[in-house]
mmCIF file with all atom_site columns, C-alpha atoms in Angstrom:
data_model
loop_
_atom_site.group_PDB
_atom_site.id
_atom_site.type_symbol
_atom_site.label_atom_id
_atom_site.label_alt_id
_atom_site.label_comp_id
_atom_site.label_asym_id
_atom_site.label_entity_id
_atom_site.label_seq_id
_atom_site.pdbx_PDB_ins_code
_atom_site.Cartn_x
_atom_site.Cartn_y
_atom_site.Cartn_z
_atom_site.occupancy
_atom_site.B_iso_or_equiv
_atom_site.pdbx_formal_charge
_atom_site.auth_seq_id
_atom_site.auth_comp_id
_atom_site.auth_asym_id
_atom_site.auth_atom_id
_atom_site.pdbx_PDB_model_num
ATOM 1   C CA . MET A 1 1   ? 133.315 111.537 109.843 1.00 73.00 ? 1   MET A CA 1
ATOM 2   C CA . PRO A 1 2   ? 134.735 110.773 106.212 1.00 82.00 ? 2   PRO A CA 1
ATOM 3   C CA . ARG A 1 3   ? 133.239 112.835 103.014 1.00 84.00 ? 3   ARG A CA 1
ATOM 4   C CA . ARG A 1 4   ? 131.416 109.855 102.068 1.00 87.00 ? 4   ARG A CA 1
ATOM 5   C CA . GLU A 1 5   ? 129.699 109.052 104.969 1.00 91.00 ? 5   GLU A CA 1
ATOM 6   C CA . ARG A 1 6   ? 128.923 112.649 105.762 1.00 90.00 ? 6   ARG A CA 1
ATOM 7   C CA . ARG A 1 7   ? 127.275 112.877 102.382 1.00 91.00 ? 7   ARG A CA 1
ATOM 8   C CA . ALA A 1 8   ? 125.312 109.937 102.956 1.00 92.00 ? 8   ALA A CA 1
ATOM 9   C CA . GLN A 1 9   ? 124.100 111.433 106.329 1.00 93.00 ? 9   GLN A CA 1
ATOM 10  C CA . LEU A 1 10  ? 123.067 114.645 104.720 1.00 94.00 ? 10  LEU A CA 1
ATOM 11  C CA . MET A 1 11  ? 121.446 112.881 102.066 1.00 93.00 ? 11  MET A CA 1
ATOM 12  C CA . GLU A 1 12  ? 119.240 110.522 104.677 1.00 93.00 ? 12  GLU A CA 1
ATOM 13  C CA . ALA A 1 13  ? 118.407 114.005 106.406 1.00 94.00 ? 13  ALA A CA 1
ATOM 14  C CA . ALA A 1 14  ? 117.565 115.749 103.443 1.00 94.00 ? 14  ALA A CA 1
ATOM 15  C CA . LEU A 1 15  ? 115.148 112.966 102.313 1.00 93.00 ? 15  LEU A CA 1
ATOM 16  C CA . GLU A 1 16  ? 113.107 112.852 105.356 1.00 93.00 ? 16  GLU A CA 1
ATOM 17  C CA . VAL A 1 17  ? 112.893 116.867 105.145 1.00 93.00 ? 17  VAL A CA 1
ATOM 18  C CA . PHE A 1 18  ? 111.928 116.877 101.465 1.00 92.00 ? 18  PHE A CA 1
ATOM 19  C CA . VAL A 1 19  ? 109.463 113.770 102.147 1.00 90.00 ? 19  VAL A CA 1
ATOM 20  C CA . ALA A 1 20  ? 107.587 115.523 104.760 1.00 89.00 ? 20  ALA A CA 1
ATOM 21  C CA . GLN A 1 21  ? 107.698 118.910 103.533 1.00 90.00 ? 21  GLN A CA 1
ATOM 22  C CA . GLY A 1 22  ? 108.302 118.931 99.818  1.00 87.00 ? 22  GLY A CA 1
ATOM 23  C CA . TYR A 1 23  ? 110.565 120.705 97.719  1.00 90.00 ? 23  TYR A CA 1
ATOM 24  C CA . HIS A 1 24  ? 109.305 124.379 98.236  1.00 89.00 ? 24  HIS A CA 1
ATOM 25  C CA . ALA A 1 25  ? 108.729 124.129 102.177 1.00 91.00 ? 25  ALA A CA 1
ATOM 26  C CA . ALA A 1 26  ? 112.038 122.618 102.857 1.00 91.00 ? 26  ALA A CA 1
ATOM 27  C CA . ALA A 1 27  ? 114.789 124.660 104.322 1.00 93.00 ? 27  ALA A CA 1
ATOM 28  C CA . MET A 1 28  ? 118.548 124.036 104.297 1.00 94.00 ? 28  MET A CA 1
ATOM 29  C CA . ASP A 1 29  ? 118.293 125.182 107.920 1.00 93.00 ? 29  ASP A CA 1
ATOM 30  C CA . ASP A 1 30  ? 115.692 122.260 108.806 1.00 94.00 ? 30  ASP A CA 1
ATOM 31  C CA . ILE A 1 31  ? 118.339 119.888 106.431 1.00 94.00 ? 31  ILE A CA 1
ATOM 32  C CA . ALA A 1 32  ? 121.152 120.723 108.592 1.00 94.00 ? 32  ALA A CA 1
ATOM 33  C CA . GLU A 1 33  ? 119.382 120.703 111.907 1.00 94.00 ? 33  GLU A CA 1
ATOM 34  C CA . ARG A 1 34  ? 118.213 117.097 111.227 1.00 94.00 ? 34  ARG A CA 1
ATOM 35  C CA . ALA A 1 35  ? 121.362 116.264 110.144 1.00 93.00 ? 35  ALA A CA 1
ATOM 36  C CA . GLY A 1 36  ? 122.928 117.549 113.370 1.00 93.00 ? 36  GLY A CA 1
ATOM 37  C CA . VAL A 1 37  ? 125.270 119.825 111.358 1.00 92.00 ? 37  VAL A CA 1
ATOM 38  C CA . SER A 1 38  ? 125.833 123.498 110.722 1.00 92.00 ? 38  SER A CA 1
ATOM 39  C CA . LYS A 1 39  ? 124.692 125.014 107.465 1.00 92.00 ? 39  LYS A CA 1
ATOM 40  C CA . PRO A 1 40  ? 128.200 125.481 106.318 1.00 92.00 ? 40  PRO A CA 1
ATOM 41  C CA . VAL A 1 41  ? 128.767 121.889 106.537 1.00 91.00 ? 41  VAL A CA 1
ATOM 42  C CA . LEU A 1 42  ? 125.856 121.236 104.420 1.00 92.00 ? 42  LEU A CA 1
ATOM 43  C CA . TYR A 1 43  ? 127.079 123.588 101.758 1.00 93.00 ? 43  TYR A CA 1
ATOM 44  C CA . GLN A 1 44  ? 130.227 122.267 101.750 1.00 92.00 ? 44  GLN A CA 1
ATOM 45  C CA . HIS A 1 45  ? 129.053 119.160 100.394 1.00 93.00 ? 45  HIS A CA 1
ATOM 46  C CA . PHE A 1 46  ? 125.734 120.833 98.088  1.00 93.00 ? 46  PHE A CA 1
ATOM 47  C CA . PRO A 1 47  ? 125.649 124.536 96.759  1.00 93.00 ? 47  PRO A CA 1
ATOM 48  C CA . GLY A 1 48  ? 122.295 124.551 97.215  1.00 92.00 ? 48  GLY A CA 1
ATOM 49  C CA . LYS A 1 49  ? 118.922 123.053 98.045  1.00 93.00 ? 49  LYS A CA 1
ATOM 50  C CA . LEU A 1 50  ? 118.566 122.259 94.112  1.00 93.00 ? 50  LEU A CA 1
ATOM 51  C CA . ASP A 1 51  ? 121.439 120.721 93.891  1.00 93.00 ? 51  ASP A CA 1
ATOM 52  C CA . LEU A 1 52  ? 120.558 118.657 97.003  1.00 94.00 ? 52  LEU A CA 1
ATOM 53  C CA . TYR A 1 53  ? 117.204 117.490 95.562  1.00 93.00 ? 53  TYR A CA 1
ATOM 54  C CA . LEU A 1 54  ? 118.597 116.479 92.514  1.00 93.00 ? 54  LEU A CA 1
ATOM 55  C CA . ALA A 1 55  ? 121.269 114.283 93.941  1.00 93.00 ? 55  ALA A CA 1
ATOM 56  C CA . LEU A 1 56  ? 118.449 112.565 96.114  1.00 92.00 ? 56  LEU A CA 1
ATOM 57  C CA . LEU A 1 57  ? 116.184 112.261 93.048  1.00 92.00 ? 57  LEU A CA 1
ATOM 58  C CA . ASP A 1 58  ? 119.159 110.689 90.819  1.00 92.00 ? 58  ASP A CA 1
ATOM 59  C CA . ALA A 1 59  ? 119.748 107.822 93.551  1.00 92.00 ? 59  ALA A CA 1
ATOM 60  C CA . SER A 1 60  ? 115.875 107.243 93.916  1.00 91.00 ? 60  SER A CA 1
ATOM 61  C CA . CYS A 1 61  ? 115.679 107.196 90.219  1.00 92.00 ? 61  CYS A CA 1
ATOM 62  C CA . ASP A 1 62  ? 118.874 104.635 89.819  1.00 94.00 ? 62  ASP A CA 1
ATOM 63  C CA . ASN A 1 63  ? 117.169 102.693 92.733  1.00 93.00 ? 63  ASN A CA 1
ATOM 64  C CA . ILE A 1 64  ? 113.824 101.997 90.817  1.00 93.00 ? 64  ILE A CA 1
ATOM 65  C CA . ILE A 1 65  ? 115.226 101.387 87.718  1.00 95.00 ? 65  ILE A CA 1
ATOM 66  C CA . ASP A 1 66  ? 117.623 99.096  88.907  1.00 95.00 ? 66  ASP A CA 1
ATOM 67  C CA . ASN A 1 67  ? 115.003 97.077  90.610  1.00 94.00 ? 67  ASN A CA 1
ATOM 68  C CA . CYS A 1 68  ? 113.356 96.825  87.374  1.00 94.00 ? 68  CYS A CA 1
ATOM 69  C CA . ARG A 1 69  ? 116.021 95.823  85.544  1.00 95.00 ? 69  ARG A CA 1
ATOM 70  C CA . LEU A 1 70  ? 116.573 93.089  87.843  1.00 96.00 ? 70  LEU A CA 1
ATOM 71  C CA . ALA A 1 71  ? 112.945 91.890  87.824  1.00 94.00 ? 71  ALA A CA 1
ATOM 72  C CA . ILE A 1 72  ? 113.215 91.742  83.870  1.00 93.00 ? 72  ILE A CA 1
ATOM 73  C CA . ALA A 1 73  ? 116.729 89.861  84.171  1.00 94.00 ? 73  ALA A CA 1
ATOM 74  C CA . SER A 1 74  ? 115.468 87.437  87.152  1.00 93.00 ? 74  SER A CA 1
ATOM 75  C CA . THR A 1 75  ? 113.576 84.851  84.524  1.00 91.00 ? 75  THR A CA 1
ATOM 76  C CA . THR A 1 76  ? 113.063 84.210  80.860  1.00 89.00 ? 76  THR A CA 1
ATOM 77  C CA . ASP A 1 77  ? 109.441 83.427  81.434  1.00 88.00 ? 77  ASP A CA 1
ATOM 78  C CA . ASN A 1 78  ? 107.795 86.992  80.431  1.00 85.00 ? 78  ASN A CA 1
ATOM 79  C CA . LYS A 1 79  ? 104.607 86.341  82.516  1.00 87.00 ? 79  LYS A CA 1
ATOM 80  C CA . LEU A 1 80  ? 106.837 86.035  85.625  1.00 90.00 ? 80  LEU A CA 1
ATOM 81  C CA . ARG A 1 81  ? 108.713 89.055  84.362  1.00 89.00 ? 81  ARG A CA 1
ATOM 82  C CA . VAL A 1 82  ? 105.794 91.228  84.494  1.00 89.00 ? 82  VAL A CA 1
ATOM 83  C CA . GLN A 1 83  ? 105.138 89.709  88.123  1.00 92.00 ? 83  GLN A CA 1
ATOM 84  C CA . ALA A 1 84  ? 108.637 90.688  89.297  1.00 93.00 ? 84  ALA A CA 1
ATOM 85  C CA . ALA A 1 85  ? 108.521 94.334  87.572  1.00 92.00 ? 85  ALA A CA 1
ATOM 86  C CA . MET A 1 86  ? 105.066 95.122  89.200  1.00 93.00 ? 86  MET A CA 1
ATOM 87  C CA . LEU A 1 87  ? 106.378 93.870  92.677  1.00 94.00 ? 87  LEU A CA 1
ATOM 88  C CA . ALA A 1 88  ? 109.537 96.350  92.042  1.00 93.00 ? 88  ALA A CA 1
ATOM 89  C CA . PHE A 1 89  ? 107.402 99.065  91.790  1.00 92.00 ? 89  PHE A CA 1
ATOM 90  C CA . PHE A 1 90  ? 104.866 98.172  94.659  1.00 93.00 ? 90  PHE A CA 1
ATOM 91  C CA . ASP A 1 91  ? 107.978 97.510  97.047  1.00 93.00 ? 91  ASP A CA 1
ATOM 92  C CA . TYR A 1 92  ? 109.447 100.799 96.002  1.00 92.00 ? 92  TYR A CA 1
ATOM 93  C CA . VAL A 1 93  ? 106.478 102.617 96.655  1.00 90.00 ? 93  VAL A CA 1
ATOM 94  C CA . ALA A 1 94  ? 105.942 100.832 100.144 1.00 89.00 ? 94  ALA A CA 1
ATOM 95  C CA . SER A 1 95  ? 109.639 101.620 101.440 1.00 87.00 ? 95  SER A CA 1
ATOM 96  C CA . ASP A 1 96  ? 109.501 103.491 104.408 1.00 81.00 ? 96  ASP A CA 1
ATOM 97  C CA . SER A 1 97  ? 112.016 106.159 103.330 1.00 85.00 ? 97  SER A CA 1
ATOM 98  C CA . GLY A 1 98  ? 109.077 107.212 100.929 1.00 86.00 ? 98  GLY A CA 1
ATOM 99  C CA . ALA A 1 99  ? 111.818 108.259 98.222  1.00 87.00 ? 99  ALA A CA 1
ATOM 100 C CA . PHE A 1 100 ? 109.099 107.516 95.546  1.00 87.00 ? 100 PHE A CA 1
ATOM 101 C CA . ARG A 1 101 ? 107.135 110.917 96.386  1.00 85.00 ? 101 ARG A CA 1
ATOM 102 C CA . LEU A 1 102 ? 110.438 112.796 94.796  1.00 84.00 ? 102 LEU A CA 1
ATOM 103 C CA . VAL A 1 103 ? 109.989 110.618 91.719  1.00 86.00 ? 103 VAL A CA 1
ATOM 104 C CA . PHE A 1 104 ? 106.263 110.366 91.375  1.00 85.00 ? 104 PHE A CA 1
ATOM 105 C CA . GLU A 1 105 ? 104.854 113.076 93.380  1.00 85.00 ? 105 GLU A CA 1
ATOM 106 C CA . SER A 1 106 ? 107.467 116.090 93.443  1.00 82.00 ? 106 SER A CA 1
ATOM 107 C CA . ASP A 1 107 ? 106.242 119.352 93.567  1.00 81.00 ? 107 ASP A CA 1
ATOM 108 C CA . LEU A 1 108 ? 108.939 120.674 91.341  1.00 83.00 ? 108 LEU A CA 1
ATOM 109 C CA . THR A 1 109 ? 108.359 119.086 88.015  1.00 82.00 ? 109 THR A CA 1
ATOM 110 C CA . SER A 1 110 ? 108.222 122.780 86.266  1.00 85.00 ? 110 SER A CA 1
ATOM 111 C CA . GLU A 1 111 ? 111.981 122.657 87.008  1.00 88.00 ? 111 GLU A CA 1
ATOM 112 C CA . PRO A 1 112 ? 113.733 120.939 83.624  1.00 91.00 ? 112 PRO A CA 1
ATOM 113 C CA . ALA A 1 113 ? 116.537 119.459 85.595  1.00 90.00 ? 113 ALA A CA 1
ATOM 114 C CA . VAL A 1 114 ? 113.624 117.709 87.611  1.00 89.00 ? 114 VAL A CA 1
ATOM 115 C CA . ARG A 1 115 ? 111.346 116.812 84.996  1.00 90.00 ? 115 ARG A CA 1
ATOM 116 C CA . GLU A 1 116 ? 114.465 115.389 83.063  1.00 91.00 ? 116 GLU A CA 1
ATOM 117 C CA . HIS A 1 117 ? 115.220 113.017 86.094  1.00 89.00 ? 117 HIS A CA 1
ATOM 118 C CA . VAL A 1 118 ? 111.512 111.945 86.952  1.00 88.00 ? 118 VAL A CA 1
ATOM 119 C CA . ASP A 1 119 ? 111.227 111.250 83.097  1.00 91.00 ? 119 ASP A CA 1
ATOM 120 C CA . ARG A 1 120 ? 114.250 108.970 82.966  1.00 92.00 ? 120 ARG A CA 1
ATOM 121 C CA . VAL A 1 121 ? 112.394 106.456 85.391  1.00 91.00 ? 121 VAL A CA 1
ATOM 122 C CA . THR A 1 122 ? 109.929 105.948 82.456  1.00 92.00 ? 122 THR A CA 1
ATOM 123 C CA . THR A 1 123 ? 112.130 106.364 79.643  1.00 94.00 ? 123 THR A CA 1
ATOM 124 C CA . GLU A 1 124 ? 114.622 103.856 80.800  1.00 95.00 ? 124 GLU A CA 1
ATOM 125 C CA . CYS A 1 125 ? 112.164 101.200 82.415  1.00 94.00 ? 125 CYS A CA 1
ATOM 126 C CA . ALA A 1 126 ? 110.210 101.363 79.343  1.00 94.00 ? 126 ALA A CA 1
ATOM 127 C CA . ALA A 1 127 ? 113.128 100.996 77.266  1.00 94.00 ? 127 ALA A CA 1
ATOM 128 C CA . MET A 1 128 ? 113.913 97.567  78.961  1.00 93.00 ? 128 MET A CA 1
ATOM 129 C CA . ILE A 1 129 ? 110.266 96.342  78.503  1.00 92.00 ? 129 ILE A CA 1
ATOM 130 C CA . THR A 1 130 ? 110.129 97.864  74.994  1.00 92.00 ? 130 THR A CA 1
ATOM 131 C CA . GLU A 1 131 ? 112.966 95.274  74.100  1.00 90.00 ? 131 GLU A CA 1
ATOM 132 C CA . VAL A 1 132 ? 111.060 92.293  75.702  1.00 88.00 ? 132 VAL A CA 1
ATOM 133 C CA . ILE A 1 133 ? 107.642 93.025  73.661  1.00 89.00 ? 133 ILE A CA 1
ATOM 134 C CA . HIS A 1 134 ? 109.157 93.455  70.604  1.00 87.00 ? 134 HIS A CA 1
ATOM 135 C CA . ASP A 1 135 ? 111.383 90.293  70.945  1.00 85.00 ? 135 ASP A CA 1
ATOM 136 C CA . ASP A 1 136 ? 108.420 88.394  72.269  1.00 84.00 ? 136 ASP A CA 1
ATOM 137 C CA . THR A 1 137 ? 105.468 89.691  69.965  1.00 85.00 ? 137 THR A CA 1
ATOM 138 C CA . GLY A 1 138 ? 107.442 91.005  66.768  1.00 85.00 ? 138 GLY A CA 1
ATOM 139 C CA . LEU A 1 139 ? 105.470 94.126  67.032  1.00 88.00 ? 139 LEU A CA 1
ATOM 140 C CA . PRO A 1 140 ? 107.300 97.501  65.603  1.00 91.00 ? 140 PRO A CA 1
ATOM 141 C CA . ASP A 1 141 ? 109.326 99.470  67.887  1.00 91.00 ? 141 ASP A CA 1
ATOM 142 C CA . GLU A 1 142 ? 106.810 102.338 68.239  1.00 94.00 ? 142 GLU A CA 1
ATOM 143 C CA . ALA A 1 143 ? 104.199 99.805  69.220  1.00 92.00 ? 143 ALA A CA 1
ATOM 144 C CA . SER A 1 144 ? 106.468 97.875  71.580  1.00 91.00 ? 144 SER A CA 1
ATOM 145 C CA . ARG A 1 145 ? 107.313 100.807 73.200  1.00 94.00 ? 145 ARG A CA 1
ATOM 146 C CA . LEU A 1 146 ? 103.720 102.422 73.751  1.00 95.00 ? 146 LEU A CA 1
ATOM 147 C CA . LEU A 1 147 ? 102.655 99.220  75.296  1.00 92.00 ? 147 LEU A CA 1
ATOM 148 C CA . ALA A 1 148 ? 106.056 99.317  77.766  1.00 93.00 ? 148 ALA A CA 1
ATOM 149 C CA . VAL A 1 149 ? 105.119 102.666 78.908  1.00 94.00 ? 149 VAL A CA 1
ATOM 150 C CA . SER A 1 150 ? 101.428 101.946 79.417  1.00 93.00 ? 150 SER A CA 1
ATOM 151 C CA . LEU A 1 151 ? 103.078 99.009  81.678  1.00 92.00 ? 151 LEU A CA 1
ATOM 152 C CA . VAL A 1 152 ? 105.177 101.608 83.660  1.00 93.00 ? 152 VAL A CA 1
ATOM 153 C CA . GLY A 1 153 ? 102.602 103.939 83.939  1.00 93.00 ? 153 GLY A CA 1
ATOM 154 C CA . MET A 1 154 ? 100.109 101.368 85.257  1.00 93.00 ? 154 MET A CA 1
ATOM 155 C CA . ALA A 1 155 ? 102.507 100.075 87.760  1.00 93.00 ? 155 ALA A CA 1
ATOM 156 C CA . GLN A 1 156 ? 103.267 103.330 89.092  1.00 91.00 ? 156 GLN A CA 1
ATOM 157 C CA . VAL A 1 157 ? 99.826  104.537 89.175  1.00 92.00 ? 157 VAL A CA 1
ATOM 158 C CA . SER A 1 158 ? 98.482  101.861 90.901  1.00 93.00 ? 158 SER A CA 1
ATOM 159 C CA . ALA A 1 159 ? 101.118 101.266 93.524  1.00 91.00 ? 159 ALA A CA 1
ATOM 160 C CA . ARG A 1 160 ? 100.548 104.836 94.261  1.00 89.00 ? 160 ARG A CA 1
ATOM 161 C CA . PHE A 1 161 ? 96.905  104.392 94.707  1.00 90.00 ? 161 PHE A CA 1
ATOM 162 C CA . TRP A 1 162 ? 97.278  101.135 96.514  1.00 90.00 ? 162 TRP A CA 1
ATOM 163 C CA . LEU A 1 163 ? 99.424  102.999 99.295  1.00 86.00 ? 163 LEU A CA 1
ATOM 164 C CA . GLY A 1 164 ? 97.269  105.943 99.760  1.00 81.00 ? 164 GLY A CA 1
ATOM 165 C CA . GLU A 1 165 ? 93.669  104.639 98.963  1.00 67.00 ? 165 GLU A CA 1
ATOM 166 C CA . ALA A 1 166 ? 93.432  100.802 98.864  1.00 51.00 ? 166 ALA A CA 1
ATOM 167 C CA . GLY A 1 167 ? 96.243  99.232  100.878 1.00 48.00 ? 167 GLY A CA 1
ATOM 168 C CA . VAL A 1 168 ? 98.278  100.633 103.459 1.00 52.00 ? 168 VAL A CA 1
ATOM 169 C CA . SER A 1 169 ? 95.825  103.148 104.713 1.00 52.00 ? 169 SER A CA 1
ATOM 170 C CA . THR A 1 170 ? 93.219  100.585 105.120 1.00 52.00 ? 170 THR A CA 1
ATOM 171 C CA . GLY A 1 171 ? 95.320  97.493  105.514 1.00 58.00 ? 171 GLY A CA 1
ATOM 172 C CA . ALA A 1 172 ? 92.582  96.005  102.694 1.00 78.00 ? 172 ALA A CA 1
ATOM 173 C CA . ILE A 1 173 ? 95.231  94.710  100.455 1.00 86.00 ? 173 ILE A CA 1
ATOM 174 C CA . PRO A 1 174 ? 98.527  93.205  101.234 1.00 89.00 ? 174 PRO A CA 1
ATOM 175 C CA . LEU A 1 175 ? 101.428 94.020  98.989  1.00 89.00 ? 175 LEU A CA 1
ATOM 176 C CA . LYS A 1 176 ? 101.954 90.993  97.480  1.00 91.00 ? 176 LYS A CA 1
ATOM 177 C CA . ASP A 1 177 ? 98.473  90.613  96.616  1.00 92.00 ? 177 ASP A CA 1
ATOM 178 C CA . ALA A 1 178 ? 98.167  94.112  95.293  1.00 91.00 ? 178 ALA A CA 1
ATOM 179 C CA . ALA A 1 179 ? 100.969 93.323  92.886  1.00 92.00 ? 179 ALA A CA 1
ATOM 180 C CA . ALA A 1 180 ? 99.575  90.191  91.872  1.00 93.00 ? 180 ALA A CA 1
ATOM 181 C CA . LEU A 1 181 ? 96.109  91.757  90.888  1.00 93.00 ? 181 LEU A CA 1
ATOM 182 C CA . VAL A 1 182 ? 97.777  94.415  88.811  1.00 93.00 ? 182 VAL A CA 1
ATOM 183 C CA . SER A 1 183 ? 100.408 92.050  87.243  1.00 92.00 ? 183 SER A CA 1
ATOM 184 C CA . GLY A 1 184 ? 97.327  89.752  86.233  1.00 91.00 ? 184 GLY A CA 1
ATOM 185 C CA . LEU A 1 185 ? 95.605  92.545  84.537  1.00 91.00 ? 185 LEU A CA 1
ATOM 186 C CA . ALA A 1 186 ? 98.778  93.430  82.562  1.00 88.00 ? 186 ALA A CA 1
ATOM 187 C CA . TRP A 1 187 ? 99.730  89.932  81.745  1.00 86.00 ? 187 TRP A CA 1
ATOM 188 C CA . ARG A 1 188 ? 96.302  89.177  80.246  1.00 85.00 ? 188 ARG A CA 1
ATOM 189 C CA . GLY A 1 189 ? 96.332  92.063  78.296  1.00 82.00 ? 189 GLY A CA 1
ATOM 190 C CA . ILE A 1 190 ? 100.130 91.704  76.935  1.00 79.00 ? 190 ILE A CA 1
ATOM 191 C CA . ARG A 1 191 ? 99.703  88.136  76.384  1.00 76.00 ? 191 ARG A CA 1
ATOM 192 C CA . GLY A 1 192 ? 97.188  88.553  73.762  1.00 73.00 ? 192 GLY A CA 1
ATOM 193 C CA . TYR A 1 193 ? 99.688  89.658  71.253  1.00 75.00 ? 193 TYR A CA 1
ATOM 194 C CA . PRO A 1 194 ? 101.173 87.222  69.081  1.00 65.00 ? 194 PRO A CA 1
ATOM 195 C CA . LYS A 1 195 ? 104.484 85.514  69.527  1.00 64.00 ? 195 LYS A CA 1
ATOM 196 C CA . THR A 1 196 ? 107.152 86.180  67.009  1.00 49.00 ? 196 THR A CA 1
ATOM 197 C CA . GLU A 1 197 ? 106.972 82.666  65.493  1.00 49.00 ? 197 GLU A CA 1
ATOM 198 C CA . ASP A 1 198 ? 103.298 83.026  65.218  1.00 44.00 ? 198 ASP A CA 1
ATOM 199 C CA . LEU A 1 199 ? 103.229 85.899  62.890  1.00 39.00 ? 199 LEU A CA 1
#
């Protein structure tokens, strides 16, 4: 198998193991067995468990950041932007892969490299949203950033709650309806700030 394909196969197997067991309980033996390879093959691609975890975390973070970027770029209508960004978080959390657990529910956040990766999601998504808020409202950068971080926090916490408590587990609220409810709340708050031309 070509190196690139083998690496992808190993990462897919590792994702399943880490999502199911968490970092601390997962073993390289389990990952090698899940991938159907020997441990030496696994170590040829990843020198250790943390290296493998960080590679997965990097890919997972890139995924949600890219989805957020696409949502914001999808329209110039800010109400629709809020809806699209919220839906991006809900779709990400609802993915069958469970990759969001590495980003939002990691049992290794005391490790500086992991914390840095996890914080990157909030930092980069909030930076995109900050720019839109600042341009649209004329609020200072610091205030725009605080609102942006609040929106990102609302998106990820509500999506995780929906997955575990209010939606998927009970079937009570379909994904799009849940994302619409939360984006409606977010939009009602953020639209209250004045447009630049009104200042």
